[in-house]
Amino acid sequence: QVANRIARVVPMSAEALCLALLYLDEILVRRLVDVTPNNLGRIFSLAFLAASKFCYDSVYSNRFYAKVFGMDIDTLNGLEVAFLSLFGFNITPNPEKFCLYTAILMSFSFYISSDSRILVRLATPVVVRRPTPPAQSTPRSLSPSAYVSGAGEE
């Protein structure tokens, strides 16, 4: 549900999704955080945020992501630092593991209903690309143009 809510507003490439899932797996395997149904959404949101910043040169600001994730900016900034500290501020994936995750996710995408916007995108080859702003029908409060920034801001 969280991934689909994010995908409605923020473009999500297969690579960013795979990287976010790889971060989640690392958290689970290394038991860095006790993942529960209550915090899984926030952890995925943070994993996606880190993956987006890793994959793209130009990203939305944290203020925009905070609105999408349903939290205030100070909370998101604090959680982002805590998330990155779990990895020693090194979120570069192991290339072999990343390729494996991408292949697995791509193979599963053909067997899952096309109702999910994310998985429909995964059914075709995807290359890393810059995110494009959502359609003009986006409410003004979530308008990306007001929030687009360089990777180093907020």
GROMACS .gro file of C-alpha atoms in nm:
model
  154
    1GLN     CA    1   0.000   0.000   0.000
    2VAL     CA    2   0.276   0.243   0.091
    3ALA     CA    3   0.463   0.176  -0.235
    4ASN     CA    4   0.149   0.231  -0.441
    5ARG     CA    5   0.069   0.556  -0.255
    6ILE     CA    6   0.421   0.682  -0.323
    7ALA     CA    7   0.402   0.569  -0.689
    8ARG     CA    8   0.084   0.772  -0.745
    9VAL     CA    9   0.277   1.093  -0.677
   10VAL     CA   10   0.648   1.017  -0.727
   11PRO     CA   11   0.786   0.831  -1.030
   12MET     CA   12   0.949   0.506  -0.920
   13SER     CA   13   1.187   0.329  -1.155
   14ALA     CA   14   1.252  -0.043  -1.127
   15GLU     CA   15   1.604   0.036  -1.014
   16ALA     CA   16   1.490   0.263  -0.730
   17LEU     CA   17   1.233   0.005  -0.620
   18CYS     CA   18   1.494  -0.276  -0.628
   19LEU     CA   19   1.738  -0.065  -0.432
   20ALA     CA   20   1.473   0.020  -0.172
   21LEU     CA   21   1.390  -0.350  -0.137
   22LEU     CA   22   1.761  -0.431  -0.107
   23TYR     CA   23   1.789  -0.179   0.179
   24LEU     CA   24   1.486  -0.337   0.348
   25ASP     CA   25   1.638  -0.681   0.311
   26GLU     CA   26   1.966  -0.563   0.463
   27ILE     CA   27   1.774  -0.422   0.759
   28LEU     CA   28   1.591  -0.752   0.806
   29VAL     CA   29   1.889  -0.984   0.752
   30ARG     CA   30   2.128  -0.784   0.967
   31ARG     CA   31   1.850  -0.713   1.221
   32LEU     CA   32   1.936  -0.345   1.224
   33VAL     CA   33   1.582  -0.249   1.329
   34ASP     CA   34   1.292  -0.444   1.470
   35VAL     CA   35   1.054  -0.425   1.171
   36THR     CA   36   0.686  -0.445   1.268
   37PRO     CA   37   0.362  -0.383   1.079
   38ASN     CA   38   0.348  -0.046   1.255
   39ASN     CA   39   0.686   0.081   1.128
   40LEU     CA   40   0.718  -0.102   0.794
   41GLY     CA   41   0.560   0.184   0.598
   42ARG     CA   42   0.799   0.440   0.740
   43ILE     CA   43   1.099   0.215   0.687
   44PHE     CA   44   0.998   0.154   0.324
   45SER     CA   45   0.945   0.529   0.275
   46LEU     CA   46   1.295   0.597   0.406
   47ALA     CA   47   1.440   0.317   0.193
   48PHE     CA   48   1.271   0.465  -0.114
   49LEU     CA   49   1.396   0.813  -0.027
   50ALA     CA   50   1.754   0.687   0.006
   51ALA     CA   51   1.723   0.484  -0.316
   52SER     CA   52   1.588   0.785  -0.506
   53LYS     CA   53   1.870   1.006  -0.388
   54PHE     CA   54   2.120   0.734  -0.481
   55CYS     CA   55   1.974   0.672  -0.831
   56TYR     CA   56   1.902   1.027  -0.948
   57ASP     CA   57   2.109   1.343  -0.982
   58SER     CA   58   1.807   1.566  -0.932
   59VAL     CA   59   1.549   1.470  -0.670
   60TYR     CA   60   1.247   1.620  -0.500
   61SER     CA   61   1.319   1.800  -0.176
   62ASN     CA   62   1.261   1.641   0.162
   63ARG     CA   63   0.975   1.889   0.215
   64PHE     CA   64   0.794   1.731  -0.082
   65TYR     CA   65   0.868   1.375   0.036
   66ALA     CA   66   0.749   1.464   0.386
   67LYS     CA   67   0.410   1.562   0.244
   68VAL     CA   68   0.394   1.244   0.034
   69PHE     CA   69   0.493   1.025   0.332
   70GLY     CA   70   0.252   1.204   0.565
   71MET     CA   71   0.504   1.337   0.816
   72ASP     CA   72   0.651   1.674   0.904
   73ILE     CA   73   0.985   1.782   0.762
   74ASP     CA   74   1.174   1.767   1.093
   75THR     CA   75   1.059   1.410   1.153
   76LEU     CA   76   1.162   1.305   0.802
   77ASN     CA   77   1.503   1.470   0.832
   78GLY     CA   78   1.567   1.299   1.165
   79LEU     CA   79   1.451   0.961   1.038
   80GLU     CA   80   1.662   0.997   0.723
   81VAL     CA   81   1.976   1.053   0.930
   82ALA     CA   82   1.886   0.756   1.153
   83PHE     CA   83   1.823   0.538   0.845
   84LEU     CA   84   2.153   0.634   0.682
   85SER     CA   85   2.340   0.576   1.007
   86LEU     CA   86   2.218   0.214   1.003
   87PHE     CA   87   2.434   0.170   0.694
   88GLY     CA   88   2.724   0.378   0.818
   89PHE     CA   89   2.616   0.644   0.566
   90ASN     CA   90   2.729   0.410   0.285
   91ILE     CA   91   2.425   0.310   0.080
   92THR     CA   92   2.615   0.191  -0.226
   93PRO     CA   93   2.475  -0.155  -0.306
   94ASN     CA   94   2.677  -0.464  -0.383
   95PRO     CA   95   2.654  -0.479  -0.767
   96GLU     CA   96   2.599  -0.856  -0.781
   97LYS     CA   97   2.326  -0.843  -0.518
   98PHE     CA   98   2.160  -0.548  -0.691
   99CYS     CA   99   2.157  -0.735  -1.025
  100LEU     CA  100   2.013  -1.042  -0.855
  101TYR     CA  101   1.735  -0.840  -0.690
  102THR     CA  102   1.655  -0.669  -1.019
  103ALA     CA  103   1.631  -1.002  -1.203
  104ILE     CA  104   1.412  -1.156  -0.933
  105LEU     CA  105   1.178  -0.855  -0.919
  106MET     CA  106   1.154  -0.841  -1.298
  107SER     CA  107   1.065  -1.211  -1.316
  108PHE     CA  108   0.794  -1.175  -1.049
  109SER     CA  109   0.643  -0.871  -1.217
  110PHE     CA  110   0.510  -1.085  -1.501
  111TYR     CA  111   0.304  -1.297  -1.261
  112ILE     CA  112   0.142  -1.020  -1.058
  113SER     CA  113  -0.179  -0.844  -1.154
  114SER     CA  114  -0.140  -0.536  -1.369
  115ASP     CA  115  -0.353  -0.339  -1.120
  116SER     CA  116  -0.037  -0.217  -0.949
  117ARG     CA  117   0.119   0.085  -1.120
  118ILE     CA  118   0.465  -0.009  -0.996
  119LEU     CA  119   0.459  -0.363  -1.127
  120VAL     CA  120   0.318  -0.258  -1.464
  121ARG     CA  121   0.628  -0.043  -1.507
  122LEU     CA  122   0.845  -0.340  -1.420
  123ALA     CA  123   0.694  -0.556  -1.695
  124THR     CA  124   0.898  -0.362  -1.952
  125PRO     CA  125   1.272  -0.290  -1.949
  126VAL     CA  126   1.349   0.021  -1.747
  127VAL     CA  127   1.664   0.229  -1.737
  128VAL     CA  128   1.769   0.467  -1.462
  129ARG     CA  129   1.625   0.805  -1.546
  130ARG     CA  130   1.551   1.131  -1.379
  131PRO     CA  131   1.208   1.149  -1.218
  132THR     CA  132   0.952   1.344  -1.415
  133PRO     CA  133   0.696   1.563  -1.246
  134PRO     CA  134   0.354   1.406  -1.187
  135ALA     CA  135   0.058   1.499  -1.409
  136GLN     CA  136  -0.085   1.850  -1.384
  137SER     CA  137  -0.381   1.716  -1.187
  138THR     CA  138  -0.159   1.690  -0.876
  139PRO     CA  139  -0.298   1.907  -0.596
  140ARG     CA  140  -0.104   2.230  -0.550
  141SER     CA  141   0.013   2.122  -0.205
  142LEU     CA  142   0.198   1.830  -0.368
  143SER     CA  143   0.314   2.017  -0.677
  144PRO     CA  144   0.671   1.895  -0.737
  145SER     CA  145   0.784   2.215  -0.908
  146ALA     CA  146   0.781   2.393  -0.572
  147TYR     CA  147   0.995   2.124  -0.416
  148VAL     CA  148   1.247   2.012  -0.681
  149SER     CA  149   1.600   2.066  -0.556
  150GLY     CA  150   1.953   1.946  -0.600
  151ALA     CA  151   2.047   1.619  -0.428
  152GLY     CA  152   2.229   1.796  -0.146
  153GLU     CA  153   1.945   2.015  -0.022
  154GLU     CA  154   1.727   1.940   0.278
   0.00000   0.00000   0.00000
